[in-house]
Coordinates of C-alpha atoms and ligand atoms in Angstrom, one line a residue:
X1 CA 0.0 0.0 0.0
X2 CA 2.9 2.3 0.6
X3 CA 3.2 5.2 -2.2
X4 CA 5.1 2.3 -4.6
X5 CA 2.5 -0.2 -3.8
X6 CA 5.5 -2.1 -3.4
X7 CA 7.0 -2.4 0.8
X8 CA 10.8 -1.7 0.6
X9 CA 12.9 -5.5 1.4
X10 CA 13.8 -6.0 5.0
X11 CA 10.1 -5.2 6.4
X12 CA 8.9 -7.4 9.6
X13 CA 6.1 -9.4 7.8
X14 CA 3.2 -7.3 9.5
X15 CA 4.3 -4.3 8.0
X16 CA 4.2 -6.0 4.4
X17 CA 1.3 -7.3 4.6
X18 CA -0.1 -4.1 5.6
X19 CA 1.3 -2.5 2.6
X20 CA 1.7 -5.3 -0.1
X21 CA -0.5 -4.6 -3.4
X22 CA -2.3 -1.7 -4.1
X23 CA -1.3 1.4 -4.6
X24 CA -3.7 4.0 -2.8
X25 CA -2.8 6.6 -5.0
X26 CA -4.2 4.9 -8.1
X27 CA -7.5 4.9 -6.3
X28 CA -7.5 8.9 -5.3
X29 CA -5.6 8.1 -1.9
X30 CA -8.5 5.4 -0.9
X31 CA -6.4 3.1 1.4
X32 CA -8.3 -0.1 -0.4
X33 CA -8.4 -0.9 -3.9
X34 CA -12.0 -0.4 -5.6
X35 CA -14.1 -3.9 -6.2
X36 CA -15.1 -3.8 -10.0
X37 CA -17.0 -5.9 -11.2
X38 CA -16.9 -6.3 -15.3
X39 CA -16.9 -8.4 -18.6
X40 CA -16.7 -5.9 -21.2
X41 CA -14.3 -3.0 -20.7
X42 CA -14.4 -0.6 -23.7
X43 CA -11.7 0.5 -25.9
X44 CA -11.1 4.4 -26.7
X45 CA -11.3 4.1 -30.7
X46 CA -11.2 0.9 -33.1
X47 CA -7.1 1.1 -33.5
X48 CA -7.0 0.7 -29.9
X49 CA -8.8 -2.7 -29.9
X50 CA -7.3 -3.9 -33.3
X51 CA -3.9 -4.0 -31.0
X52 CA -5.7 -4.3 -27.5
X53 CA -3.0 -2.0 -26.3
X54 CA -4.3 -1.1 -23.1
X55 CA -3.8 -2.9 -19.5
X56 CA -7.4 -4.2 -19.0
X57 CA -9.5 -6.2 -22.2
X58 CA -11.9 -8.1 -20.9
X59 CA -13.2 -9.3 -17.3
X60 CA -11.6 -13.0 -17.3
X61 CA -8.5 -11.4 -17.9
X62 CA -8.2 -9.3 -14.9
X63 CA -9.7 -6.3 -13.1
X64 CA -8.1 -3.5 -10.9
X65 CA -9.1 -5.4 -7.8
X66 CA -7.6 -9.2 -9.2
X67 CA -4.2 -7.0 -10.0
X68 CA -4.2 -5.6 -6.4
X69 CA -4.2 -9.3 -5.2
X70 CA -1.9 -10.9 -7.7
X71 CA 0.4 -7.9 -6.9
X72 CA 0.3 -8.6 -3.0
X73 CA 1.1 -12.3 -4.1
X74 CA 3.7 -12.0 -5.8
X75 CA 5.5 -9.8 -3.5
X76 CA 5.0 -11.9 -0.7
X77 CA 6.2 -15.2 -2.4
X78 CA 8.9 -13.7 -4.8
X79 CA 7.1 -15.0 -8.1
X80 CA 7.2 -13.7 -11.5
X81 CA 3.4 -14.1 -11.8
X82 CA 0.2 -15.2 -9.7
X83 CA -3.1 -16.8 -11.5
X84 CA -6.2 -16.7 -9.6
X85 CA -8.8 -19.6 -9.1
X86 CA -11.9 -20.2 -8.1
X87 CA -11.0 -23.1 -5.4
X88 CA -7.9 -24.2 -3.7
X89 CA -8.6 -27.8 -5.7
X90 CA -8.6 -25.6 -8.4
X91 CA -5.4 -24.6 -7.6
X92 CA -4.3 -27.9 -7.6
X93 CA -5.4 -29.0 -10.9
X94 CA -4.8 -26.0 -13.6
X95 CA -1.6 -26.0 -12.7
X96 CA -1.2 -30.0 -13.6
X97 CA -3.6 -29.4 -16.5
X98 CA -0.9 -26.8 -17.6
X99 CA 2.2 -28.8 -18.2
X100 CA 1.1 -32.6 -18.4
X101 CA 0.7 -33.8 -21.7
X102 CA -0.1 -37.4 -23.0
X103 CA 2.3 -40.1 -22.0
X104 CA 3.7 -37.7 -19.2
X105 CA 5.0 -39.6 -16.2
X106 CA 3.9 -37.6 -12.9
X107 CA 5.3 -38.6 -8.9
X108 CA 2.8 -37.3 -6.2
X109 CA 3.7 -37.5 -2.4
X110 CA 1.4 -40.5 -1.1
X111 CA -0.1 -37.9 1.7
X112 CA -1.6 -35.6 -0.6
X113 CA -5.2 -33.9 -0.3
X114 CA -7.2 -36.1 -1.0
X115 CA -9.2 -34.5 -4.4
X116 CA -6.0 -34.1 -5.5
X117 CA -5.5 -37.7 -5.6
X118 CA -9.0 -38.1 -7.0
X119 CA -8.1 -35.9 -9.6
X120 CA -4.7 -37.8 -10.9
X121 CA -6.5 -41.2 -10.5
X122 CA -9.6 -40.3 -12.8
X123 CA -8.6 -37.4 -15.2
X124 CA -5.1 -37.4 -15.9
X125 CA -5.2 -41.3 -15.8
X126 CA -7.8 -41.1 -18.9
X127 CA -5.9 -38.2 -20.4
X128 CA -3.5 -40.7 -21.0
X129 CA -0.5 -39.6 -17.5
X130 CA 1.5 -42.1 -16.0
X131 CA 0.3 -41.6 -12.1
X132 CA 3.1 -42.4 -9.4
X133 CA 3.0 -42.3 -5.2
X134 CA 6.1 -41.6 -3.9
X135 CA 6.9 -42.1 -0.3
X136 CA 6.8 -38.9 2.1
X137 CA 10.3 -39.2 3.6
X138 CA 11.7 -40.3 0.0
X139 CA 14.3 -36.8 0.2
X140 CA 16.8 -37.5 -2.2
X141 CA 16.0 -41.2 -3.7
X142 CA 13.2 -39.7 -5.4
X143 CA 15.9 -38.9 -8.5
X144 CA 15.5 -43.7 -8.5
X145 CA 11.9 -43.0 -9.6
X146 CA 12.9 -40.2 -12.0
X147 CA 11.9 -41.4 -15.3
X148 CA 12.8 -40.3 -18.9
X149 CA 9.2 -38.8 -19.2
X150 CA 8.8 -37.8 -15.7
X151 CA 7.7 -34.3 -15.9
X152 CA 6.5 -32.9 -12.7
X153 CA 7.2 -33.7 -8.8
X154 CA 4.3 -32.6 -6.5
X155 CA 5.1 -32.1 -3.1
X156 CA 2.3 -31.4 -0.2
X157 CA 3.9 -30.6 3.2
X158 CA 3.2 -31.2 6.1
X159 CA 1.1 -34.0 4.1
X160 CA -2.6 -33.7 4.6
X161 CA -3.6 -35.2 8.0
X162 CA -0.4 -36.5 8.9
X163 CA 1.7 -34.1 8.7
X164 CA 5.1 -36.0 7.5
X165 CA 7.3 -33.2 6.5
X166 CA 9.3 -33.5 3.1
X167 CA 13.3 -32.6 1.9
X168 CA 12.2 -29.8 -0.3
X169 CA 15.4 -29.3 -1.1
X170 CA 16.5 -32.5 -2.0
X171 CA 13.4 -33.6 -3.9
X172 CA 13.9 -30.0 -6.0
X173 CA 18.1 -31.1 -6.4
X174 CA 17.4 -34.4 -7.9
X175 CA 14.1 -32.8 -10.2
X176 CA 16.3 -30.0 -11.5
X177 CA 19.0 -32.3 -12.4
X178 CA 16.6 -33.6 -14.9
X179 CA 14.7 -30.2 -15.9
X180 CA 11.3 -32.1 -13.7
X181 CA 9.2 -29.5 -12.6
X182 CA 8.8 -29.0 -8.7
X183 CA 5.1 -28.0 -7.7
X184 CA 4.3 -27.9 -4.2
X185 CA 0.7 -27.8 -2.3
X186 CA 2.2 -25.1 0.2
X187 CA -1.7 -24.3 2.0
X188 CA -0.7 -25.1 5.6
X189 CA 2.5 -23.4 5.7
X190 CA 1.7 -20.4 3.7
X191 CA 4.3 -17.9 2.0
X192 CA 5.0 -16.5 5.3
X193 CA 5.9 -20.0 7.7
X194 CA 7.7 -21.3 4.1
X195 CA 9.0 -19.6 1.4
X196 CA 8.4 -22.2 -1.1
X197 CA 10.0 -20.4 -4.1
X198 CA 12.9 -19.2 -2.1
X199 CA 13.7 -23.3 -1.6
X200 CA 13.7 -23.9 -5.7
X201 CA 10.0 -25.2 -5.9
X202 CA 9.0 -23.8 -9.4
X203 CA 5.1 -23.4 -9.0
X204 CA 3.3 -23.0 -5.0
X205 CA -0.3 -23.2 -4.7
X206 CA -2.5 -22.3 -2.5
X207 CA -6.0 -23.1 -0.9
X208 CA -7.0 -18.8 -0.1
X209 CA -10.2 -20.4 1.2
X210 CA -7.6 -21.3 4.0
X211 CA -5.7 -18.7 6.4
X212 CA -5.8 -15.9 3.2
X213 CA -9.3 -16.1 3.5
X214 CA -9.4 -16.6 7.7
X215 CA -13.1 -16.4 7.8
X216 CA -14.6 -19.2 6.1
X217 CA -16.6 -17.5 3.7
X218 CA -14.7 -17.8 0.6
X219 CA -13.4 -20.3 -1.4
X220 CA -10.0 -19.4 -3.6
X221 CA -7.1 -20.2 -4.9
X222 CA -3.7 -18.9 -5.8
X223 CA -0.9 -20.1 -8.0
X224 CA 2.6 -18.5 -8.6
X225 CA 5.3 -19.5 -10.5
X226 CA 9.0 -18.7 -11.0
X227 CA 9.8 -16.6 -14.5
X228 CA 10.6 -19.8 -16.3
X229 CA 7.4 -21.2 -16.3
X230 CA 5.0 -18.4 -16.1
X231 CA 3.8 -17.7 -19.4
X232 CA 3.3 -21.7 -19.7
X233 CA 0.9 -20.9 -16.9
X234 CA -0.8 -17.8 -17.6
X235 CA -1.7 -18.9 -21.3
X236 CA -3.2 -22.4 -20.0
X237 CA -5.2 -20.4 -17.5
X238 CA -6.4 -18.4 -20.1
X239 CA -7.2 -21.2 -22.2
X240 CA -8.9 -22.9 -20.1
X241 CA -11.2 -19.8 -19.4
X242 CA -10.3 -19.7 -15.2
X243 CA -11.3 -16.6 -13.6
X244 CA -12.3 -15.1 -10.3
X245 CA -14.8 -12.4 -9.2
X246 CA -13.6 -8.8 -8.0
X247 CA -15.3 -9.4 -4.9
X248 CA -13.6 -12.6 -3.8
X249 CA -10.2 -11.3 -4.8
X250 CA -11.0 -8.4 -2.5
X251 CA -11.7 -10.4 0.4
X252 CA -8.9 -12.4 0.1
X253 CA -6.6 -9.4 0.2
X254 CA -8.3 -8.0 2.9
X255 CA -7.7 -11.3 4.1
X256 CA -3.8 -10.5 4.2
X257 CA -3.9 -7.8 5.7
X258 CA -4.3 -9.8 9.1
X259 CA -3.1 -13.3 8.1
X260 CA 0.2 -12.7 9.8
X261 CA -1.5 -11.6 13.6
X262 CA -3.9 -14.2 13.0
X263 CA -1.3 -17.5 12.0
X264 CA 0.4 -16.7 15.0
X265 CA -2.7 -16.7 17.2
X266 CA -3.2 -20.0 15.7
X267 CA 0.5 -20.8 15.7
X268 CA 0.6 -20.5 19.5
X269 CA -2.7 -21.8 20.6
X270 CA -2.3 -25.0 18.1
X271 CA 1.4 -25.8 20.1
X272 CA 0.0 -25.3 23.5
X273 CA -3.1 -28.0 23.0
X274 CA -0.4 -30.0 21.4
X275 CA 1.7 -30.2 24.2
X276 CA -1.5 -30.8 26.7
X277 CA -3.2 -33.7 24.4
X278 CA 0.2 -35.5 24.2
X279 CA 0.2 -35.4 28.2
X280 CA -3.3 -37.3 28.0
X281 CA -3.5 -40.8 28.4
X282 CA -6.2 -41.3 25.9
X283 CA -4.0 -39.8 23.4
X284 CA -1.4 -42.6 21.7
X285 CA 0.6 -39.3 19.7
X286 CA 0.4 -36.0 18.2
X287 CA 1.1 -35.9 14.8
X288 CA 2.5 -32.3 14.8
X289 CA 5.8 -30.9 12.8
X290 CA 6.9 -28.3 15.5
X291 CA 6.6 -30.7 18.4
X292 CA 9.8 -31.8 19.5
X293 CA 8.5 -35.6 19.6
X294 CA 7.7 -35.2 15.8
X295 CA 9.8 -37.4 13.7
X296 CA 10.6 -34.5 11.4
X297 CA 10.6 -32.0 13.9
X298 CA 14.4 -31.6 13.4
X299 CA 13.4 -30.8 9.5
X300 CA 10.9 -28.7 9.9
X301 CA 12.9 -26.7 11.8
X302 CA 15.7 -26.6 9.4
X303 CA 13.3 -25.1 7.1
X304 CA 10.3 -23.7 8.7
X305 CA 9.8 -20.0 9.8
X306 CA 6.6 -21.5 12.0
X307 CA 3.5 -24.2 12.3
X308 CA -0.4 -23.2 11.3
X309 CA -2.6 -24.0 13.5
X310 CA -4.4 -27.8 12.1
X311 CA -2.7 -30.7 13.0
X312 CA -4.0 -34.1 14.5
X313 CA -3.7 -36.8 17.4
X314 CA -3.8 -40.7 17.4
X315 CA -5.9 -42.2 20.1
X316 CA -4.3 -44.9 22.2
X317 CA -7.2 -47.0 21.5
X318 CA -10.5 -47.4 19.9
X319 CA -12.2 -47.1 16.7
X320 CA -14.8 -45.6 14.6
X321 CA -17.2 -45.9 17.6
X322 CA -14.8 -44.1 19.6
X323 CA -13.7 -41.4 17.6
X324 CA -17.7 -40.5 17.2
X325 CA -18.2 -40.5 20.8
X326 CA -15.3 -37.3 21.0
X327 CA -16.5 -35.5 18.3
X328 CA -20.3 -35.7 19.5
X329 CA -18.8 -34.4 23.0
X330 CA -16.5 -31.9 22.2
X331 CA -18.6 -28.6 21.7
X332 CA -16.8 -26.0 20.7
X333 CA -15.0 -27.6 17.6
X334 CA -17.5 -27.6 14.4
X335 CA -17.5 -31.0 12.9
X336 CA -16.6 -29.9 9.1
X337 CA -13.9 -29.9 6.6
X338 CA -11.9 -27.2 5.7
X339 CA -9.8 -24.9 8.1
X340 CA -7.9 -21.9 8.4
X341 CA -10.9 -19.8 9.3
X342 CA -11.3 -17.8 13.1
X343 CA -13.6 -20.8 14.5
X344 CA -12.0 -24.5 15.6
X345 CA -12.7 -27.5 13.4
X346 CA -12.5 -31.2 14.4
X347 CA -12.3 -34.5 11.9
X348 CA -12.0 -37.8 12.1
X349 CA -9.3 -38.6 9.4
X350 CA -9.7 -41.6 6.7
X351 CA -6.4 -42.7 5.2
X352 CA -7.5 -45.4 3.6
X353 CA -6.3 -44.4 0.0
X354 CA -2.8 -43.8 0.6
X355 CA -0.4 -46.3 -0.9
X356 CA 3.1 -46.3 -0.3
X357 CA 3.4 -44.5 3.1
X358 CA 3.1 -46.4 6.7
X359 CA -0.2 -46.5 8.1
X360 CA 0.4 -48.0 11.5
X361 CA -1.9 -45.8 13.8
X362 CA -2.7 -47.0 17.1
X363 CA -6.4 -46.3 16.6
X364 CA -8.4 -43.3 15.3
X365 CA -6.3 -40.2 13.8
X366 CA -8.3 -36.8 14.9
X367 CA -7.8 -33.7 12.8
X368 CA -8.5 -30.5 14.6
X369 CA -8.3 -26.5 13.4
X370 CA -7.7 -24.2 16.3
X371 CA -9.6 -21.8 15.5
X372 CA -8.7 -17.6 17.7
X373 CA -10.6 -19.1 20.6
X374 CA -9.0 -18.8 24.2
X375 CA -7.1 -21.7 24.5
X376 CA -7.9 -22.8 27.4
X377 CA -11.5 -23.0 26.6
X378 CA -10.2 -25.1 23.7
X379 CA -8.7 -27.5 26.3
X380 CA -11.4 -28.1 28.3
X381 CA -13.7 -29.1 25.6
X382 CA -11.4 -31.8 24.5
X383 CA -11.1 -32.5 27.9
X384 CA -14.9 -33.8 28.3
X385 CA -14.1 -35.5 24.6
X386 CA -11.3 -37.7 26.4
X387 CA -13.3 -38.1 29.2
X388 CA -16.3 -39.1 27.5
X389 CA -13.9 -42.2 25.8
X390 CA -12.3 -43.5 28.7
Ligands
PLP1 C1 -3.8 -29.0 1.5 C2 -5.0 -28.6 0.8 N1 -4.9 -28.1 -0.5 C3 -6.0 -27.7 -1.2 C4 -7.2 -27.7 -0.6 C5 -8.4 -27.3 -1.4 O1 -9.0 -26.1 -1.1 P1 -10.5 -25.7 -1.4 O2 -11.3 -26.3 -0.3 O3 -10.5 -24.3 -1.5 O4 -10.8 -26.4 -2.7 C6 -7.4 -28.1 0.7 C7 -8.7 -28.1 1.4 O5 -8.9 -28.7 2.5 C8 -6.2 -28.6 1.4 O6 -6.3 -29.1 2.7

């Protein structure tokens, strides 16, 4: 927002987001961009739109408030250019639909979302793509699955619901070495816990319905890419006639402007009922990155600035039955998918699909959002859910 609409380097991450984007000075000194909503924007004379030589054409092209968001994008993850979506899954797939061709070989991390594995094992199967699972903790042996067609390497981390963290570096070393292109699901983390770009992934996407959003009342997505593979991107996207509404866009950047404040809210309250559920003897672990009892905690330090607020626990015991008697308990967790809005979420997690990666959980796996509750309120809910089980 600053006079550039572009924050100098070197700014605490508050400060950017408060001034990433828009330039209030385009807008007569308005500190927000205006939301316009449009298909047709008009040309000034008939030479002008014989050479569509001016910034805005058409509405599925972009509008003043889209621009305001891609801008704040790209500043924040360092990308040459930002496409806009109308779903996180959509996020997921244009991206794919953008670079795989017929007879492509593809490797996706076994503890991917879900839809996305839906989406590999029924469309680009029957577009005629070469589907592989890798293992999470594969690091550098991924190059042994690296195949002559292999094309892209899509990375999830923390994996969905597990949360095994990945060598990003290591997978992008051994995929560069053979010009494979690097994608990376990067929702839980976000640009400001992991600079995806910044560790050599090519293209990061990004669920806005998620923390961008905060509020659970938008669904969105977000895709940036490094230079090399941008216009590759943005002509697909075109192509394939992807577009967002003004209004959307504008809540997600208004989104931003708290996301930092809010991820750490979520940050700290998410460790603190970490720590308490793995004191409970219900509870066999908790499967989260920044605790020190996490596998890959050592990792995810290496490379993390900090931990979202969604992560899950194992019970020592039980099953379906169980898990349905905590969840009908607990009252201040919403029983619902999604997360990364201001209210707390709980799940209980199916892993039945995954193929390659261990699966040895000592009885249900429980998903929870912390929400910007007080925590402690947080704690004794899941308090009466534990005792409710035992
Ligand atoms: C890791 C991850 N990526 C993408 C998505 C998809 O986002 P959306 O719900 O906006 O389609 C989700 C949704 O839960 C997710 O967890």
């Amino acid at each position: 927002m600053v006079k550039s609409g572009k924050p100098a380097e070197g700014l605490g991450i508050n400060t950017f987001l408060t001034h990433c984007g828009n330039d209030p000075y385009e807008y007569h000194g308005f500190v927000n961009p205006p939301v316009i909503r449009g298909s047709t924007v008009l040309f000034k004379d008939a030479a002008t739109m014989a050479t569509e030589n001016q910034k805005y054409t058409y509405g599925t092209h972009g509008t003043p408030t889209t621009t305001a968001l891609c801008e704040a994008i790209n500043q924040l993850e360092g990308s040459e250019g930002t496409i806009l979506v109308s779903s996180g899954l959509a996020a997921v797939t244009v991206p794919l639909l953008a670079f795989l061709e017929k007879g492509d070989h593809i490797l996706f991390v076994d503890t991917i979302y879900f839809p996305t594995r839906r989406f590999a094992n029924t469309m680009l199967k029957r577009l005629g793509i070469e589907v592989e699972y890798y293992p999470p903790h594969i690091g550098a042996d991924i190059a042994k699955l690296i195949r002559p067609n292999t094309r892209i390497i899509f990375t999830e981390s923390p994996g969905s619901n597990t949360f095994e963290i990945q060598d990003i570096p290591a997978i992008v070393k051994a995929a560069h070495a053979q010009d494979v292109i690097v994608m990376m699901d990067n929702t839980w983390a976000t640009p400001l816990y992991f600079k995806a770009l910044d560790y050599g992934v090519d293209i990061t996407i990004h669920a806005g319905t998620k923390y961008p959003s905060g509020h659970s009342d938008v669904l969105f997505g977000m895709v940036s890419s490094t230079e090399k593979y941008w216009k590759q991107l943005y002509d697909s996207y075109s192509a394939l006639g992807m577009c967002v509404n003004s209004d959307d866009a504008y809540l997600i950047l208004r989104g931003l402007r708290s996301m930092g404040l809010r991820l750490n809210h979520h940050q700290q309250s998410a460790l603190t009922v970490a720590r308490w559920l793995e004191q409970q003897p219900q509870v066999a672990r908790v499967l989260h990155p920044a605790l020190e009892s996490h596998p890959d905690h050592e990792l995810w330090k290496r490379d993390f600035k900090g931990a979202s607020g969604v992560f899950s626990f194992v019970l020592a015991q039980g099953g379906t039955t169980e898990a349905h008697k905590l969840l009908d308990t607990i009252q201040l967790f919403g029983l619902g998918y999604s997360w990364g809005g201001y209210e707390s979420l709980a799940v209980h997690v199916q892993l039945g699909d995954r193929t390659v990666s261990a699966n040895d959980y000592e009885g249900p796996v429980i998903r929870l959002q912390i929400g910007l509750e007080d925590t402690q309120d947080l704690i004794n809910d899941l308090q009466q859910g534990l005792a409710a089980i035992s």
